[in-house]
CSV table of C-alpha atoms and ligand atoms in Angstrom, one decimal:
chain,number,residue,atom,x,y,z
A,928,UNK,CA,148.7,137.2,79.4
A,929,UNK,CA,151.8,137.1,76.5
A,930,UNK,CA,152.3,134.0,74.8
A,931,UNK,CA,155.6,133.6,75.0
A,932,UNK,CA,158.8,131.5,75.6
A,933,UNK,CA,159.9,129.5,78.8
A,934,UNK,CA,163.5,131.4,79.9
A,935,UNK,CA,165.6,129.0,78.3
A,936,UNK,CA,163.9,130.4,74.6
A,937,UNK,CA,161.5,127.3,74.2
A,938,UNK,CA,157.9,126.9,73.0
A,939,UNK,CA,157.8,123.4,74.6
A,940,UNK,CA,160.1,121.2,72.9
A,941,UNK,CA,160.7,124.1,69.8
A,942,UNK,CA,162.8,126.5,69.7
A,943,UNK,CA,166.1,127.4,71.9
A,944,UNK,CA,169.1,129.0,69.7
A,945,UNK,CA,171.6,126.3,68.5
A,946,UNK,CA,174.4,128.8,67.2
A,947,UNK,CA,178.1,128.5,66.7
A,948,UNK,CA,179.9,129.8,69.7
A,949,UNK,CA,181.6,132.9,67.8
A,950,UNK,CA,177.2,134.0,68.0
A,951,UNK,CA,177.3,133.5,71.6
A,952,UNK,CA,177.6,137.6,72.5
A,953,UNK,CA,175.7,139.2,69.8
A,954,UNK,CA,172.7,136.9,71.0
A,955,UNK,CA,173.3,137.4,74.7
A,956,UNK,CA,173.1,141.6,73.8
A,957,UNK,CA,169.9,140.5,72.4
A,958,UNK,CA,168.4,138.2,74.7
A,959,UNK,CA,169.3,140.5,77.6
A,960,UNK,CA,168.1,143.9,76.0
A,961,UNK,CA,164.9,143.2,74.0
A,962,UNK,CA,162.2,142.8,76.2
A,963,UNK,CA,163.0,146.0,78.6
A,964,UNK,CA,163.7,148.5,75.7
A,965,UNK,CA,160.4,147.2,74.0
A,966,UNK,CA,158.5,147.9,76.6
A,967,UNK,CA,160.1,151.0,77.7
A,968,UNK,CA,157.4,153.9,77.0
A,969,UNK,CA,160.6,155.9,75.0
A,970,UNK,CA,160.2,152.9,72.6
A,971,UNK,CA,156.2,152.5,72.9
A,972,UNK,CA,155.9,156.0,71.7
A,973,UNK,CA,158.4,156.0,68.8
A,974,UNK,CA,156.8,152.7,67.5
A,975,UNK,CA,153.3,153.6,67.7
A,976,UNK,CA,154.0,156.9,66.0
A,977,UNK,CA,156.0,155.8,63.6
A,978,UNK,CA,153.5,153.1,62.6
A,979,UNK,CA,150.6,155.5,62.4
A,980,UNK,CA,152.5,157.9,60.4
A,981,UNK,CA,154.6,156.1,58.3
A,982,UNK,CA,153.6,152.7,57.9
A,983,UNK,CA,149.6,154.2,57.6
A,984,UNK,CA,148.3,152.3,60.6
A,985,UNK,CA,145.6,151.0,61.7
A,986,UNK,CA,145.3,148.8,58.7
A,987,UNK,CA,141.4,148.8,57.7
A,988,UNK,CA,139.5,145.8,58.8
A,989,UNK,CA,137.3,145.2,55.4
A,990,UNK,CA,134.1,143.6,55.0
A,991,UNK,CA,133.9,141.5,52.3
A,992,UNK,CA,130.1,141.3,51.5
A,993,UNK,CA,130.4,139.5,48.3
A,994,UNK,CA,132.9,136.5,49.4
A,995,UNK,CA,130.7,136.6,52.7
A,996,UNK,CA,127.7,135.6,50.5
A,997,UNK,CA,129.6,132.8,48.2
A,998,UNK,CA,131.2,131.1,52.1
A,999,UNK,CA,127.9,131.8,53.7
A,1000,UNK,CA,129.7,133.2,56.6
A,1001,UNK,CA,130.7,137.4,57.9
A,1002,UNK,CA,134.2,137.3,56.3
A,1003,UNK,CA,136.7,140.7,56.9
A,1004,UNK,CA,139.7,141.2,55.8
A,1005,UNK,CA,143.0,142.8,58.1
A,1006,UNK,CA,144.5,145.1,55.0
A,1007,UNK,CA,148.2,144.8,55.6
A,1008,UNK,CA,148.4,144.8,51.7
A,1009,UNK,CA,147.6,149.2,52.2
A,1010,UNK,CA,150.3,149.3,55.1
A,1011,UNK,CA,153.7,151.3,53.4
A,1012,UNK,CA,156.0,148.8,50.9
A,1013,UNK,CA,152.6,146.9,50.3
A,1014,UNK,CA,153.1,144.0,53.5
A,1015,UNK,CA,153.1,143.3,57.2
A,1016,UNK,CA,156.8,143.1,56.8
A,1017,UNK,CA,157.4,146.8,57.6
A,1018,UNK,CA,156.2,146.2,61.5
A,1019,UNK,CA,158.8,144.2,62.4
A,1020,UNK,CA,161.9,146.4,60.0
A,1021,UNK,CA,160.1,149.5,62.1
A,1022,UNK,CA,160.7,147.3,65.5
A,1023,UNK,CA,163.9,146.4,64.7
A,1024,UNK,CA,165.4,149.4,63.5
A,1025,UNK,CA,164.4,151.1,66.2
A,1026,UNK,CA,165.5,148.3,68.5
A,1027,UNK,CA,169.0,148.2,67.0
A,1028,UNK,CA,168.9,152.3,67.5
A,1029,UNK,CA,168.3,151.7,71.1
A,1030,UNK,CA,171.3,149.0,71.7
A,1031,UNK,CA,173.7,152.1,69.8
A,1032,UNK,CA,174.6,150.4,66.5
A,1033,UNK,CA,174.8,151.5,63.3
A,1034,UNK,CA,175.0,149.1,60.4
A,1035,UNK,CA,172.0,146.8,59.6
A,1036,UNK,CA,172.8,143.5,57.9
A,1037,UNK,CA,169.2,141.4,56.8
A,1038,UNK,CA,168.7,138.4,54.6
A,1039,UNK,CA,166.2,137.8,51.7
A,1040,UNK,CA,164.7,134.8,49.5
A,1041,UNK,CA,162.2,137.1,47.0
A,1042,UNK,CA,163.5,140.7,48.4
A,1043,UNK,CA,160.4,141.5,49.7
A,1044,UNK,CA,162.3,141.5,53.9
A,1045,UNK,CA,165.4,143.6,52.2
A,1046,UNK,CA,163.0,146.0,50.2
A,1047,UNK,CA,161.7,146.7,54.0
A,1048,UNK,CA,164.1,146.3,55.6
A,1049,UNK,CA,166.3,149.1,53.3
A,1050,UNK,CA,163.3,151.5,53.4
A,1051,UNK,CA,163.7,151.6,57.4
A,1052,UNK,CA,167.7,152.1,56.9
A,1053,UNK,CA,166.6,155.0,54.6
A,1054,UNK,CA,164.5,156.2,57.2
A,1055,UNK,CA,166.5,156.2,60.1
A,1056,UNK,CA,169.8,157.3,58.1
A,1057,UNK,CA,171.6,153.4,58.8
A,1058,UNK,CA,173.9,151.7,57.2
A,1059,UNK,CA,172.4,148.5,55.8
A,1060,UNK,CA,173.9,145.6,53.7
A,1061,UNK,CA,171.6,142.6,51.9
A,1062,UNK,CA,172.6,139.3,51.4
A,1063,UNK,CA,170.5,137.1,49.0
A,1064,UNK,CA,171.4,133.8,46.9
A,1065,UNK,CA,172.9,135.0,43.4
A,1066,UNK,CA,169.9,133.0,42.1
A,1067,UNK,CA,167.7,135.1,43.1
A,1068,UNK,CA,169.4,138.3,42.7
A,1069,UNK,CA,168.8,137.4,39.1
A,1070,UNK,CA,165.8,136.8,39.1
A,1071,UNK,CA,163.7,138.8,40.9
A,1072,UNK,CA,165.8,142.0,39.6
A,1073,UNK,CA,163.1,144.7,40.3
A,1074,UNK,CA,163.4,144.2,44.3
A,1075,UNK,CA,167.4,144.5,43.7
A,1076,UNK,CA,167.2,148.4,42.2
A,1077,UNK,CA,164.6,148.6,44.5
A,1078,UNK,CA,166.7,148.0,47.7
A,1079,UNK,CA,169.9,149.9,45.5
A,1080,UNK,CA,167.6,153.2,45.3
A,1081,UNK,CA,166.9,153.2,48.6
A,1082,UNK,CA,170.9,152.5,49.3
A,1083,UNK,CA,171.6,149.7,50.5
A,1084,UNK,CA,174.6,147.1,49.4
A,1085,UNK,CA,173.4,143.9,47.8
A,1086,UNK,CA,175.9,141.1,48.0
A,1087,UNK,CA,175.0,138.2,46.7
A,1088,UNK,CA,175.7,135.0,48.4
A,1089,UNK,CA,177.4,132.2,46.4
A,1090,UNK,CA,177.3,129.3,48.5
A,1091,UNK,CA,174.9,126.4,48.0
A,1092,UNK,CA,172.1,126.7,45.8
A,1093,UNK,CA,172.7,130.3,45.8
A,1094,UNK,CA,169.0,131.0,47.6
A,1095,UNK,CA,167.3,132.1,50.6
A,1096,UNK,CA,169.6,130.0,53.5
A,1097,UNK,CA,172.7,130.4,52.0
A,1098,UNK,CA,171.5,134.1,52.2
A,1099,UNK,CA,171.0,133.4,55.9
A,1100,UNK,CA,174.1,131.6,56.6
A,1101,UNK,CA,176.3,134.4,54.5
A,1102,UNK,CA,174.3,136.6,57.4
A,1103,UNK,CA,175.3,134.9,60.6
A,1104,UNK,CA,178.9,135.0,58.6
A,1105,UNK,CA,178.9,138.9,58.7
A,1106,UNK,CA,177.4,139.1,62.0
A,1107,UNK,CA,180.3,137.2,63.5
A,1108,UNK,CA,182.8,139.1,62.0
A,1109,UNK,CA,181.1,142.5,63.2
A,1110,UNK,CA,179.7,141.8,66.9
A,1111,UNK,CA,180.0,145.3,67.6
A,1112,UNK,CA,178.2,148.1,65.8
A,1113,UNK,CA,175.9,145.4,63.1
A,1114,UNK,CA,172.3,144.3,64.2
A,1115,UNK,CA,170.9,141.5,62.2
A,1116,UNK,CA,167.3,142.3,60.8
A,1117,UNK,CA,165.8,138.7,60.8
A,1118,UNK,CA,162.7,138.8,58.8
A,1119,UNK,CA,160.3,136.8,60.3
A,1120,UNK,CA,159.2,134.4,63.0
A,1121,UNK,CA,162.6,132.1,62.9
A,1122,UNK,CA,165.8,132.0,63.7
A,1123,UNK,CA,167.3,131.5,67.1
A,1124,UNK,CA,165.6,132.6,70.6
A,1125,UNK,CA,164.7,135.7,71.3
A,1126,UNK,CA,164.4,136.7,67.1
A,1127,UNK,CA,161.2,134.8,67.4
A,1128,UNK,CA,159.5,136.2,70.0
A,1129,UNK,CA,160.7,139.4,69.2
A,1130,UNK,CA,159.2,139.3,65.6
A,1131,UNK,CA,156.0,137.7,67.2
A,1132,UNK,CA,155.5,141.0,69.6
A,1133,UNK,CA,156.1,143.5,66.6
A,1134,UNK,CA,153.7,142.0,64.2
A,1135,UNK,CA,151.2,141.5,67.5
A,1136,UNK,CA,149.6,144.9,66.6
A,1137,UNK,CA,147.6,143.0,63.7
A,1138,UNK,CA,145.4,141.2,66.2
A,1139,UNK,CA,145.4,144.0,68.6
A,1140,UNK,CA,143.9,146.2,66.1
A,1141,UNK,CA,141.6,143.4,64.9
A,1142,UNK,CA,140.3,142.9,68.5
A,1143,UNK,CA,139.2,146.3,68.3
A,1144,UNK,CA,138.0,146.9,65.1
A,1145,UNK,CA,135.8,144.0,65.7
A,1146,UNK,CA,134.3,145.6,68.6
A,1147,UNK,CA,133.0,148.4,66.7
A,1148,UNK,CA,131.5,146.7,63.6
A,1149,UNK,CA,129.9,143.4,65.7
A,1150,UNK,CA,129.9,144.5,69.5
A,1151,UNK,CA,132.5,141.5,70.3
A,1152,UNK,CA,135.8,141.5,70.2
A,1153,UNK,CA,136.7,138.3,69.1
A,1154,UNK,CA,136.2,136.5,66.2
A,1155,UNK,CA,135.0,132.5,65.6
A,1156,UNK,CA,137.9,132.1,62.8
A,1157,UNK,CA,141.4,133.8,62.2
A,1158,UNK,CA,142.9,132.7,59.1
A,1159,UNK,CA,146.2,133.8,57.6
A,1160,UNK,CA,149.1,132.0,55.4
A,1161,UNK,CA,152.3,130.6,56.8
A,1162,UNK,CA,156.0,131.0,55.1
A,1163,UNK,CA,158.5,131.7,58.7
A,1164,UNK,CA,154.8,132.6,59.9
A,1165,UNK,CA,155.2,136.0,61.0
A,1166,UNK,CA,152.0,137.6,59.7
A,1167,UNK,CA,150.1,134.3,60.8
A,1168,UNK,CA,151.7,134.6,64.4
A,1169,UNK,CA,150.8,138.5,64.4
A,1170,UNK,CA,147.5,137.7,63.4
A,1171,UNK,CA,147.0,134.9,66.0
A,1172,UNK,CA,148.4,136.8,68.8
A,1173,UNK,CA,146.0,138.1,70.9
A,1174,UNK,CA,143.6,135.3,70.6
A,1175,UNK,CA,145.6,132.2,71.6
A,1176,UNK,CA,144.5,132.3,74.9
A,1177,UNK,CA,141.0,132.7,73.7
A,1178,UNK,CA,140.1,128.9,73.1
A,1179,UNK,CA,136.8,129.9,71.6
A,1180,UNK,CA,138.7,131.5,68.4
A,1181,UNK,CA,139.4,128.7,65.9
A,1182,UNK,CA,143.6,129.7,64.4
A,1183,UNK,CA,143.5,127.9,60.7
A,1184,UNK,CA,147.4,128.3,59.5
A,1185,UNK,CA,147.9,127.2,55.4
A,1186,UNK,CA,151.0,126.4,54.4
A,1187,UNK,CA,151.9,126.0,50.7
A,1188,UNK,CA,151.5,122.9,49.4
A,1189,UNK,CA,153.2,123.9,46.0
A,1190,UNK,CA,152.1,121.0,43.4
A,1191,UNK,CA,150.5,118.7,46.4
A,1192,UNK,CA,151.9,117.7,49.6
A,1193,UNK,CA,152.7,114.1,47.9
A,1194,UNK,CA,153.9,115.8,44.7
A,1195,UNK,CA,157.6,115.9,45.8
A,1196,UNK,CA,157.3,119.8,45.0
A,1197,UNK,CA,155.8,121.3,48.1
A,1198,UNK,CA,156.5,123.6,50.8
A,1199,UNK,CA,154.2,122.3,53.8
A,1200,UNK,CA,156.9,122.1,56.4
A,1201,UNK,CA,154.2,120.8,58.9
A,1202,UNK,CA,152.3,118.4,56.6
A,1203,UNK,CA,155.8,116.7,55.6
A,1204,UNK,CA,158.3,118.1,57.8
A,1205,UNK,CA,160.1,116.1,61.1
A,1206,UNK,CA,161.6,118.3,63.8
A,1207,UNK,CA,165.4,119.2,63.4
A,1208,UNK,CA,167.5,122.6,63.4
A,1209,UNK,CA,167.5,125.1,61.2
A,1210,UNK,CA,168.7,128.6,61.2
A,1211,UNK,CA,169.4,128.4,64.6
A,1212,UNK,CA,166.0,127.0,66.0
A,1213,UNK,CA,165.0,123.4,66.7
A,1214,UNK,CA,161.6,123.3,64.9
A,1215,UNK,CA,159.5,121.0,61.9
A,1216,UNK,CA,161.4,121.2,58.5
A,1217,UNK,CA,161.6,119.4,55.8
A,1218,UNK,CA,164.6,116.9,55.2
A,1219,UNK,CA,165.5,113.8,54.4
A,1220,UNK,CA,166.8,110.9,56.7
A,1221,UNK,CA,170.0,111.8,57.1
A,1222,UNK,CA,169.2,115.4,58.1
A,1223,UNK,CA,170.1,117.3,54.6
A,1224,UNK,CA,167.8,119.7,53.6
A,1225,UNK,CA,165.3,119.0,51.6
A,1226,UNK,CA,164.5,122.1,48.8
A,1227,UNK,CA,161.1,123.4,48.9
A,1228,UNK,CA,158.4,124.3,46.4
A,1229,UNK,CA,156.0,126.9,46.1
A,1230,UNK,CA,154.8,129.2,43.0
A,1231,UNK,CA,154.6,131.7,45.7
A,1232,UNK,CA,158.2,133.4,46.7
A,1233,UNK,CA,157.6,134.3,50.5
A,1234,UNK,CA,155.9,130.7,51.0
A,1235,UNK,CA,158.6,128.8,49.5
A,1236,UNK,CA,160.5,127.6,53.1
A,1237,UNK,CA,161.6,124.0,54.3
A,1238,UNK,CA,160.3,125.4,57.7
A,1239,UNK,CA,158.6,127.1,60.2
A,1240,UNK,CA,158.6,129.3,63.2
A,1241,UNK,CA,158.8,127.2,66.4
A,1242,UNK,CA,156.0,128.4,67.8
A,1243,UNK,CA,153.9,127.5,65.3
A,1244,UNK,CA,155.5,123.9,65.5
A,1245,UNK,CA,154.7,124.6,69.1
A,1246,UNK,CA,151.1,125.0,68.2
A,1247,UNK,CA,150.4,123.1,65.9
A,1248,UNK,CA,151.5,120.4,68.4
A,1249,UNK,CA,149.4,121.3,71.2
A,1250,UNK,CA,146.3,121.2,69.0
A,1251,UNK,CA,145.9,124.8,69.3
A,1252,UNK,CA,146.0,125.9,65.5
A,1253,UNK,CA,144.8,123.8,62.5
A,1254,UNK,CA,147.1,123.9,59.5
A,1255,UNK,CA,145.3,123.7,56.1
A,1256,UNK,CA,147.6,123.4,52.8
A,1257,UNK,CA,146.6,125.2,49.4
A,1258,UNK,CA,148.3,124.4,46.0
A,1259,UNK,CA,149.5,126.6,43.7
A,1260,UNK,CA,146.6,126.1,41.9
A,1261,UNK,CA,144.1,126.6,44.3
A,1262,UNK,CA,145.5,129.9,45.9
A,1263,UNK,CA,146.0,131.2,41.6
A,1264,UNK,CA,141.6,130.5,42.1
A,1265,UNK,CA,141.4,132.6,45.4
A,1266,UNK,CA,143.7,135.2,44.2
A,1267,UNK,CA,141.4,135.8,41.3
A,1268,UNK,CA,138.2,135.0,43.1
A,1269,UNK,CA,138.9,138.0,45.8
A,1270,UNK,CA,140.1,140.2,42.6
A,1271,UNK,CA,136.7,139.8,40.8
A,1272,UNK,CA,134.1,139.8,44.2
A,1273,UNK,CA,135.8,142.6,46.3
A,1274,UNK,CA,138.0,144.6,43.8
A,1275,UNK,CA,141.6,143.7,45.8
A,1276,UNK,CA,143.8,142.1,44.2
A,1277,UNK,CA,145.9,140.3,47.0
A,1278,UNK,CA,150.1,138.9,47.4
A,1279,UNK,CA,150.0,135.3,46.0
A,1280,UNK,CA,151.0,134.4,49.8
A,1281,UNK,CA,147.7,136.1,51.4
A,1282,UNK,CA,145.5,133.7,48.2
A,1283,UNK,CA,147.0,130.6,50.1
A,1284,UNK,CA,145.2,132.1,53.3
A,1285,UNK,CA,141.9,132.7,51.1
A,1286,UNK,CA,141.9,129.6,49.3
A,1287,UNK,CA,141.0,127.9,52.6
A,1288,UNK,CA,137.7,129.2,52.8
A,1289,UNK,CA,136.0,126.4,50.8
A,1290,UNK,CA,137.5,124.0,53.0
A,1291,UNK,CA,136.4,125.1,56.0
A,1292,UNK,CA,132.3,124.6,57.0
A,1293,UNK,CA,131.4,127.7,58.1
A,1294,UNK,CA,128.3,128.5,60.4
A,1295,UNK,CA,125.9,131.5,58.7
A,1296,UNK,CA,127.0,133.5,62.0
A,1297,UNK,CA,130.6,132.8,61.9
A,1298,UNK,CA,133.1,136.1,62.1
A,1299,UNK,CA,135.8,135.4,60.0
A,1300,UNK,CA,139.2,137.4,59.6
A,1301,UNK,CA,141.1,136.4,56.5
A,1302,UNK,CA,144.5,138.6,57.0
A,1303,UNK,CA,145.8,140.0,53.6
A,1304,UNK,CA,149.6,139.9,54.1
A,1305,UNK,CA,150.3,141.7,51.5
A,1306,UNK,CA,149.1,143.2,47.8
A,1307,UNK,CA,149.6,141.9,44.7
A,1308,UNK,CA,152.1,144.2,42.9
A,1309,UNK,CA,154.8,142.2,42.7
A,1310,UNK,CA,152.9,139.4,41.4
A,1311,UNK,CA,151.6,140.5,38.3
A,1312,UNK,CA,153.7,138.5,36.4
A,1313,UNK,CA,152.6,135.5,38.1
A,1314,UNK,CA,148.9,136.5,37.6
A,1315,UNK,CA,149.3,137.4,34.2
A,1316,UNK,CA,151.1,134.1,32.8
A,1317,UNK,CA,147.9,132.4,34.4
A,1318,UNK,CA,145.2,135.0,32.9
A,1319,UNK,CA,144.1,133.2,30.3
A,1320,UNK,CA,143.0,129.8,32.7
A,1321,UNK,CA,141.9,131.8,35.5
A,1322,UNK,CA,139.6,134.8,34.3
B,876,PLP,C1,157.1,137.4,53.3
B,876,PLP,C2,155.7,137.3,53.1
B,876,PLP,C3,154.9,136.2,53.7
B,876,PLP,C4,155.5,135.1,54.4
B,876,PLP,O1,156.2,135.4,55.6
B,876,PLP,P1,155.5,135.1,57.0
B,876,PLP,O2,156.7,135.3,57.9
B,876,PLP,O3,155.1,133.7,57.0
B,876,PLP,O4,154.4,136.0,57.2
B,876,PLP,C5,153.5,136.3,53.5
B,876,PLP,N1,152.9,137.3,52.8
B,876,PLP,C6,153.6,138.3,52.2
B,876,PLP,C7,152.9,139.3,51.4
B,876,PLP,C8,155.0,138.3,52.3
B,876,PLP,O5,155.7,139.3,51.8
């Protein structure tokens, strides 16, 4: 069974795509393509190949025998920090491109908050020989400057969007804009779990293989397939969603989602789009955000790049609702503790985003039996600077 949307795009009342009309055809080419050419066996095989091969997949399934001792519990840990460009990220670019190969066009347009979607996203243009164009907030074009050659080596156009605040949705909107104004031959590379109807669900099916492989891998180092805990972090929630996947309709497997709390959830400087968010639209999809009374926006918080959202995927919203997941918040300063805690016991030093997933392990009461999978969205690389201005507290 696929947890999916109704045919109208909805995880009960979340989701939809609320888009200006000029959208209206590029979406419809979507919604009425995607689910045949993904599971055409032309597509399976290209995929799977291509994620083996290129990406490194199967991602290991760790486990961690020294932060299993400290929780009292069997903790692993789904490595998507070893997959190629250092995140789960790269399955959904490696779905898309070859999605957007497969509807004929040639020109990829993405958008990005920290760069880490348009570092993956221009790796698979590279790859596959497409055009590809970047928008991203002339904020933080300047400042996160390494990402920009990054993408630039790997030849993609950067333009930087200088609406707004000059960040991650006016990146977004400057996206839609381009889209509109090439219906034709451009595919838009959304980067995670958001956006309008079918962009979620797509993204949810590409990142599924996380929990497929986990199902398995679990099977060969306990004799069951499934564990008693799945814990991963939520920004859009794409790794979280992949990680979930296979197990939502396995009531028996507890789904703990953290979203960044930034300073504290009452602090004013936050992220927790759950813990402090209503439901409204944004980017396209009617979902839990953060804003104020009068619908504006409110900016989000997070010392963690990829976390810092105003909201969430709908069908996390979705599941939250239903009771099916448990959302958990961790600070800044308590995921900064779990990102040097794992560096020190295990010898991985994980993304600042995958320490929010790992800083909920001391609130959680574990059983001595308890499987646990922690999923490590990404490595630590491109946090060193972050790591490094905190040394001195935290070692
Ligand atoms: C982008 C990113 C995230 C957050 O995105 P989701 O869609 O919520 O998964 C988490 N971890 C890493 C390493 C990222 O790069």
């Amino acid at each position: 069974m696929k947890f999916t949307t109704d045919e109208h795009g909805y995880y009960g009342k979340f989701g939809g795509a609320y888009i200006p009309e000029l959208l209206y055809p590029n979406i419809k080419e979507l919604e009425d393509n995607y689910i045949r050419i993904i599971e055409s066996s032309d597509f399976q095989k290209e995929f799977i190949s291509l994620l083996k091969d290129y990406v490194g997949r199967p991602s290991p399934l760790t486990y961690a025998s020294r932060l299993s001792e400290k929780y009292n519990a069997h903790i692993y840990l789904k490595r998507e920090d070893l997959n190629h460009t250092g995140s789960h990220k790269v399955n959904n670019t490696i779905g898309q491109i070859l999605l957007a190969k497969a509807l004929g066009k040639k020109r990829i347009i993405a958008e990005t908050g920290a760069g880490q979607h348009g570092v993956a996203t221009a790796t698979v243009c590279a790859l596959m020989g497409m055009q590809c164009t970047v928008h991203m907030g002339e904020t933080d074009v300047k400042r996160q400057m390494p990402n920009v050659l990054r993408m630039k080596m790997l030849g993609a156009t950067v333009i930087p969007a200088m609406s707004g605040n000059r960040t991650l949705k006016d990146a977004g909107n400057e996206a839609f804009r381009d889209w509109i104004n090439n219906p034709t031959d451009t595919h838009y590379l959304l980067g995670s779990v958001v956006g309008p109807h079918p962009y979620p669900d797509m993204v949810a099916r590409f990142q599924a293989i996380i929990s497929e492989e986990i199902q398995w891998q679990l099977q060969e180092k306990t004799g069951k397939n499934l564990p008693d805990y799945v814990i991963a972090c939520i920004g859009g929630g794409s790794n979280a969603m992949g990680a979930f996947y296979h197990f939502i309709e396995h009531e028996s497997v507890q789904l703990i989602a953290v979203e960044a709390a930034g300073l504290g959830i009452h602090s004013g400087e936050t992220a927790a789009s759950i813990a402090k968010g209503t439901i409204g639209v944004i980017q396209g999809s009617k979902t839990m955000l953060m804003q104020t009374n009068d619908g504006q926006i409110i900016e989000p918080y997070s010392i963690s790049a990829g976390l810092d959202y105003p909201g969430i995927g709908p069908a996390h919203a979705y599941l939250h609702d239903i009771g099916r997941t448990k959302v958990l918040d961790a600070t800044d300063h308590e995921s900064l503790q779990a990102a040097f805690e794992l560096t020190r016991l295990e010898g991985i030093i994980p993304a600042i985003e995958s320490a929010h997933a790992l800083a909920a392990l001391p609130k959680i009461q574990f059983n001595a039996t308890d499987v646990v999978v922690v999923n490590i969205s990404g490595r630590g690389d491109k946090d060193m600077d972050t790591y490094i201005a905190h040394m001195d507290k935290y070692c």
